[in-house]
Coordinates of C-alpha atoms in Angstrom, one line a residue:
X1 CA 111.9 108.3 84.8
X2 CA 112.1 104.6 84.8
X3 CA 110.2 103.0 81.9
X4 CA 109.2 99.8 83.5
X5 CA 105.7 99.6 82.1
X6 CA 104.5 101.7 79.5
X7 CA 101.1 102.9 81.1
X8 CA 98.3 105.0 79.2
X9 CA 99.4 108.1 80.8
X10 CA 102.9 107.5 80.3
X11 CA 102.4 106.9 76.2
X12 CA 100.3 110.4 76.3
X13 CA 103.1 112.3 78.1
X14 CA 105.9 111.0 75.6
X15 CA 103.5 111.8 72.7
X16 CA 102.8 115.6 74.0
X17 CA 106.5 116.3 75.2
X18 CA 109.4 116.2 72.9
X19 CA 111.6 116.3 75.9
X20 CA 111.5 113.0 77.5
X21 CA 113.9 114.0 80.3
X22 CA 111.6 116.8 81.4
X23 CA 108.6 114.3 82.1
X24 CA 107.9 113.8 85.9
X25 CA 106.3 110.7 87.0
X26 CA 104.5 108.9 88.3
X27 CA 103.2 110.9 90.8
X28 CA 102.0 109.4 94.0
X29 CA 98.4 108.6 94.1
X30 CA 96.1 105.5 94.6
X31 CA 93.7 105.7 91.7
X32 CA 95.6 107.4 88.9
X33 CA 99.1 107.3 87.2
X34 CA 100.0 110.9 86.9
X35 CA 102.7 112.6 84.5
X36 CA 103.9 116.2 84.7
X37 CA 105.7 117.8 81.7
X38 CA 106.1 121.2 79.7
X39 CA 104.2 121.1 76.1
X40 CA 107.1 121.3 73.6
X41 CA 104.9 120.1 70.3
X42 CA 104.6 122.7 67.7
X43 CA 101.6 125.1 68.1
X44 CA 101.8 124.8 71.9
X45 CA 104.2 127.2 72.5
X46 CA 101.5 129.6 74.2
X47 CA 101.1 127.0 76.9
X48 CA 104.0 128.0 79.1
X49 CA 104.6 126.2 82.5
X50 CA 104.1 122.6 83.2
X51 CA 100.9 120.2 82.8
X52 CA 99.7 116.9 84.0
X53 CA 98.3 114.1 82.4
X54 CA 96.4 111.8 84.7
X55 CA 95.0 108.1 83.7
X56 CA 93.2 105.8 85.8
X57 CA 95.2 102.6 86.9
X58 CA 93.4 99.4 85.8
X59 CA 92.0 96.8 88.4
X60 CA 91.6 99.0 91.3
X61 CA 89.1 98.8 94.1
X62 CA 86.7 102.0 94.4
X63 CA 85.8 102.6 97.8
X64 CA 83.7 105.7 97.2
X65 CA 80.6 106.1 94.9
X66 CA 81.4 107.7 91.7
X67 CA 78.5 109.9 90.2
X68 CA 80.2 111.5 87.2
X69 CA 81.8 109.7 84.1
X70 CA 84.9 111.3 84.4
X71 CA 86.9 114.1 86.6
X72 CA 87.7 115.9 83.5
X73 CA 83.8 116.5 82.8
X74 CA 83.7 117.8 86.2
X75 CA 86.4 120.1 85.9
X76 CA 85.4 121.5 82.7
X77 CA 81.6 122.3 84.2
X78 CA 83.1 123.7 87.7
X79 CA 86.4 125.3 86.4
X80 CA 84.9 128.3 85.5
X81 CA 82.9 129.0 88.6
X82 CA 85.4 128.0 91.2
X83 CA 88.4 130.1 91.5
X84 CA 90.8 127.7 93.0
X85 CA 90.7 124.8 90.5
X86 CA 93.7 124.8 88.1
X87 CA 93.0 125.5 84.6
X88 CA 93.0 123.1 81.8
X89 CA 93.6 122.9 78.1
X90 CA 92.8 120.4 75.3
X91 CA 95.5 119.1 73.3
X92 CA 94.0 117.1 70.6
X93 CA 91.7 114.4 72.4
X94 CA 93.8 114.8 75.6
X95 CA 92.9 116.9 78.5
X96 CA 95.7 118.3 80.7
X97 CA 95.3 120.2 83.6
X98 CA 97.8 123.1 84.7
X99 CA 100.4 121.8 87.3
X100 CA 100.7 124.0 90.3
X101 CA 104.2 124.7 91.2
X102 CA 104.2 124.0 95.0
X103 CA 103.5 121.4 97.5
X104 CA 100.6 119.7 99.5
X105 CA 99.2 121.4 102.5
X106 CA 100.0 118.2 104.2
X107 CA 103.9 118.5 103.2
X108 CA 104.0 121.7 105.2
X109 CA 101.2 121.2 107.7
X110 CA 100.5 117.5 108.4
X111 CA 97.5 116.0 110.2
X112 CA 96.6 117.0 113.6
X113 CA 98.7 120.3 113.3
X114 CA 96.7 123.5 112.9
X115 CA 96.1 124.8 109.4
X116 CA 97.1 128.5 109.1
X117 CA 94.1 130.9 108.9
X118 CA 95.1 132.0 105.5
X119 CA 94.4 128.6 104.3
X120 CA 91.2 128.2 106.2
X121 CA 89.9 131.3 104.7
X122 CA 90.5 129.7 101.3
X123 CA 88.9 126.6 102.1
X124 CA 85.9 128.7 103.2
X125 CA 85.9 130.6 99.9
X126 CA 85.8 126.9 98.2
X127 CA 82.7 126.1 100.2
X128 CA 81.0 129.3 99.6
X129 CA 81.3 128.7 95.9
X130 CA 80.0 125.3 95.9
X131 CA 76.8 125.7 97.7
X132 CA 76.0 128.1 94.9
X133 CA 76.5 125.1 92.2
X134 CA 72.9 123.5 92.4
X135 CA 71.9 120.5 90.4
X136 CA 70.0 122.5 88.0
X137 CA 72.4 125.4 87.4
X138 CA 75.5 123.5 86.7
X139 CA 75.5 121.2 83.6
X140 CA 76.8 117.9 84.8
X141 CA 75.0 114.8 83.8
X142 CA 75.1 112.1 86.4
X143 CA 76.8 108.7 85.6
X144 CA 75.4 107.1 88.8
X145 CA 72.8 104.5 88.5
X146 CA 69.0 105.8 88.7
X147 CA 68.4 103.9 92.0
X148 CA 71.5 106.0 93.5
X149 CA 70.1 109.4 92.5
X150 CA 68.1 111.3 95.2
X151 CA 65.4 113.7 95.5
X152 CA 66.5 117.2 96.5
X153 CA 66.8 117.7 100.0
X154 CA 66.5 114.1 101.2
X155 CA 69.3 113.9 103.4
X156 CA 68.4 110.5 104.8
X157 CA 68.0 108.8 101.4
X158 CA 71.4 110.5 100.4
X159 CA 73.4 108.9 103.3
X160 CA 71.4 105.8 102.9
X161 CA 72.7 105.3 99.1
X162 CA 76.3 106.0 100.4
X163 CA 76.0 103.2 103.1
X164 CA 74.4 101.0 100.2
X165 CA 77.5 101.6 97.9
X166 CA 79.9 100.4 100.8
X167 CA 77.6 97.4 101.5
X168 CA 77.1 96.2 97.8
X169 CA 80.4 97.8 96.2
X170 CA 82.8 97.3 98.5
X171 CA 81.8 94.6 101.2
X172 CA 79.6 92.2 99.4
X173 CA 81.5 92.5 96.0
X174 CA 84.6 91.5 97.7
X175 CA 83.1 89.2 100.4
X176 CA 84.7 86.0 99.0
X177 CA 88.4 87.5 99.4
X178 CA 87.5 89.4 102.6
X179 CA 84.5 88.1 104.2
X180 CA 86.2 86.2 106.6
X181 CA 88.7 88.6 107.7
X182 CA 85.9 91.2 108.4
X183 CA 84.0 88.6 110.4
X184 CA 87.0 87.9 112.6
X185 CA 86.9 91.8 113.2
X186 CA 83.6 91.8 114.2
X187 CA 82.4 93.4 110.9
X188 CA 79.2 91.5 109.0
X189 CA 76.1 92.0 107.3
X190 CA 74.3 93.0 110.3
X191 CA 76.5 96.2 111.0
X192 CA 74.9 97.6 107.9
X193 CA 71.5 97.9 109.8
X194 CA 73.1 100.4 112.3
X195 CA 74.6 102.6 109.4
X196 CA 71.3 102.7 107.7
X197 CA 69.7 103.9 110.9
X198 CA 72.4 106.9 111.0
X199 CA 69.9 108.6 108.4
X200 CA 66.6 108.3 110.3
X201 CA 65.3 111.7 111.3
X202 CA 67.9 113.8 109.5
X203 CA 67.1 117.2 108.7
X204 CA 66.3 118.3 105.1
X205 CA 69.0 120.4 103.2
X206 CA 69.1 121.8 100.1
X207 CA 71.6 120.3 97.4
X208 CA 74.5 121.6 95.7
X209 CA 77.9 120.1 94.4
X210 CA 80.2 118.5 96.8
X211 CA 84.0 117.8 96.4
X212 CA 83.7 114.8 98.9
X213 CA 87.2 114.4 99.2
X214 CA 88.8 117.5 100.5
X215 CA 91.8 116.8 102.4
X216 CA 95.4 118.0 102.8
X217 CA 96.7 116.0 100.2
X218 CA 94.1 117.4 97.7
X219 CA 95.0 121.0 98.7
X220 CA 98.2 122.5 97.0
X221 CA 99.9 125.7 98.2
X222 CA 101.5 127.3 95.3
X223 CA 104.7 129.6 95.4
X224 CA 102.6 132.5 96.2
X225 CA 101.2 131.0 99.4
X226 CA 97.6 130.2 97.3
X227 CA 95.7 127.4 97.8
X228 CA 94.2 125.0 94.7
X229 CA 92.3 122.3 95.1
X230 CA 92.7 119.1 93.0
X231 CA 91.2 115.7 92.6
X232 CA 87.6 116.1 91.8
X233 CA 86.9 112.5 90.9
X234 CA 84.6 111.6 93.9
X235 CA 82.4 115.1 93.3
X236 CA 78.7 114.5 93.5
X237 CA 75.4 116.6 94.0
X238 CA 74.3 115.9 97.5
X239 CA 74.1 117.1 101.3
X240 CA 76.5 120.0 101.8
X241 CA 76.7 118.7 105.5
X242 CA 78.1 115.6 104.0
X243 CA 81.0 117.6 102.5
X244 CA 81.8 119.3 105.9
X245 CA 81.8 115.9 107.7
X246 CA 84.4 114.4 105.0
X247 CA 86.3 117.4 105.2
X248 CA 86.9 117.3 109.2
X249 CA 87.2 113.4 109.3
X250 CA 89.9 113.5 106.7
X251 CA 91.8 116.9 107.5
X252 CA 92.2 116.0 111.6
X253 CA 92.2 119.5 112.5
X254 CA 93.0 120.1 116.1
X255 CA 89.8 120.1 118.3
X256 CA 89.7 124.0 118.9
X257 CA 90.3 124.6 115.5
X258 CA 87.7 122.2 114.2
X259 CA 85.1 124.2 116.3
X260 CA 86.0 127.2 114.7
X261 CA 86.0 125.7 111.0
X262 CA 82.5 124.4 111.8
X263 CA 81.4 127.9 112.7
X264 CA 82.9 129.5 109.7
X265 CA 81.5 126.8 107.3
X266 CA 77.9 127.4 108.9
X267 CA 78.2 131.2 108.3
X268 CA 79.8 130.7 104.8
X269 CA 77.2 128.3 103.6
X270 CA 74.2 129.9 105.3
X271 CA 75.0 133.1 103.3
X272 CA 74.9 131.5 99.8
X273 CA 72.4 128.6 100.5
X274 CA 70.0 129.2 103.4
X275 CA 69.1 126.0 105.0
X276 CA 72.6 124.3 104.2
X277 CA 73.5 123.9 107.8
X278 CA 69.9 123.1 108.9
X279 CA 70.1 120.4 111.8
X280 CA 74.0 120.2 111.9
X281 CA 74.1 120.3 115.7
X282 CA 72.6 116.6 115.4
X283 CA 73.3 115.5 111.9
X284 CA 77.2 116.3 111.7
X285 CA 77.9 113.5 114.3
X286 CA 76.0 111.0 112.4
X287 CA 77.8 111.9 109.1
X288 CA 81.0 111.6 110.9
X289 CA 80.0 108.2 112.4
X290 CA 79.4 107.2 108.7
X291 CA 82.9 108.5 107.7
X292 CA 84.3 106.6 110.7
X293 CA 82.8 103.1 109.6
X294 CA 83.6 103.6 106.0
X295 CA 87.2 103.9 106.7
X296 CA 87.3 100.4 108.3
X297 CA 86.3 98.8 105.2
X298 CA 88.6 101.0 103.1
X299 CA 91.5 100.8 105.5
X300 CA 91.4 97.0 106.1
X301 CA 91.2 96.0 102.5
X302 CA 94.1 98.4 101.7
X303 CA 96.3 97.2 104.5
X304 CA 95.5 93.7 103.6
X305 CA 96.3 94.0 99.9
X306 CA 99.6 95.9 100.9
X307 CA 100.6 93.3 103.2
X308 CA 100.0 90.6 100.7
X309 CA 102.0 92.6 98.0
X310 CA 105.0 93.0 100.6
X311 CA 107.6 90.4 99.7
X312 CA 108.4 88.0 102.7
X313 CA 112.0 88.9 102.6
X314 CA 113.7 89.8 105.9
X315 CA 111.6 91.8 108.1
X316 CA 109.6 93.6 105.6
X317 CA 106.5 91.6 105.9
X318 CA 106.7 91.4 109.7
X319 CA 107.4 95.3 109.8
X320 CA 104.1 95.9 107.6
X321 CA 102.2 93.4 109.5
X322 CA 102.9 95.5 112.6
X323 CA 101.8 98.5 110.9
X324 CA 98.5 97.1 109.5
X325 CA 97.9 95.8 112.9
X326 CA 98.0 99.3 114.4
X327 CA 96.2 100.9 111.8
X328 CA 93.3 98.4 112.0
X329 CA 93.1 98.6 115.7
X330 CA 93.0 102.4 115.2
X331 CA 89.9 102.5 112.8
X332 CA 87.9 99.6 114.6
X333 CA 88.3 101.9 117.8
X334 CA 87.2 105.0 116.2
X335 CA 84.1 103.0 114.4
X336 CA 83.4 100.7 117.3
X337 CA 80.0 102.6 118.0
X338 CA 78.5 103.2 114.6
X339 CA 79.5 99.3 113.8
X340 CA 78.5 97.8 117.0
X341 CA 81.6 96.4 117.8
X342 CA 81.8 95.2 121.2
X343 CA 84.3 94.7 122.5
X344 CA 87.0 95.8 119.9
X345 CA 89.7 93.0 119.1
X346 CA 93.0 93.4 120.8
X347 CA 96.2 93.9 118.6
X348 CA 96.9 90.2 119.1
X349 CA 93.6 89.1 117.8
X350 CA 94.2 91.6 114.6
X351 CA 97.4 90.2 114.0
X352 CA 96.0 86.5 114.1
X353 CA 93.1 87.6 111.8
X354 CA 95.5 89.1 109.3
X355 CA 98.2 86.3 109.4
X356 CA 95.3 83.7 108.9
X357 CA 93.9 86.0 105.9
X358 CA 97.3 85.8 104.5
X359 CA 97.7 82.2 104.9
X360 CA 94.5 81.4 102.8
X361 CA 94.7 84.5 100.3
X362 CA 96.8 82.5 97.9

């Protein structure tokens, strides 16, 4: 393990494991530094296996609204009632989660490949458990602002508060740095009017706990082919159909399997919480449009920052620029309708926009 910078997570790992050579990390992740190690402190002999310590990274953009103060708080409340969450223990004032020995679902089953039926069943079990966790029967105190809290069943306002976060927390708060870049790509303040309108006429659905980030890299397959769910930091109470939309958008099932997943999800949630799929035939496409639009803001900013951090040595930056152009064109193509981008900029125009941003970004 390279000790180039002693982050909070690394310091905790070193304090909790006497065997420094057994510490693995930091693991790949955007928002956290994660270290994995066996507990070797006196008194921890009964905690077999390996455990992970996660600490938020400093100075990162958050592209999604966070509704609870910490992931640890969510896991403590949800863990006893959801089967596929790895267990946790407290060691002093540090909360550790069991490390699942295995690999992500994406490692063996990449995006656009069909997901084996066994794992689809496990995912449906999770959705079936989540719809039973209602705002009043799961002790979780929201950490979001009062104006972001939504009355039970008000799916229109729920979606519009998500749009508002993208507008205020992502676009407006970083407009000084990225406003010109977005404008050159056809995205501006006026595009949010279209996104707010997606909520008009949506059906009322009962609210439950949502994972809100359920994709192949947050699903771990253990050595017995059991599926485990990690990364609960974006969990929230809200519209169950939004959890399905997020899942479908991020999982990238093949088209035929996606249709089956929608049918399975509908049967699963209706048996646990009747009304959870009400209006899905019309509203699911609206929520998917929001996810496509949201990805434009997320992916453009991440691509620009990654490009800026890439040393301009040899072909490194040129190669990253080509990747950024292709990625940006892809997300703009997907979100052209909900964002009202006509026509979608060509790759040459996107390249020019990114190059001009780089020249002026310092």
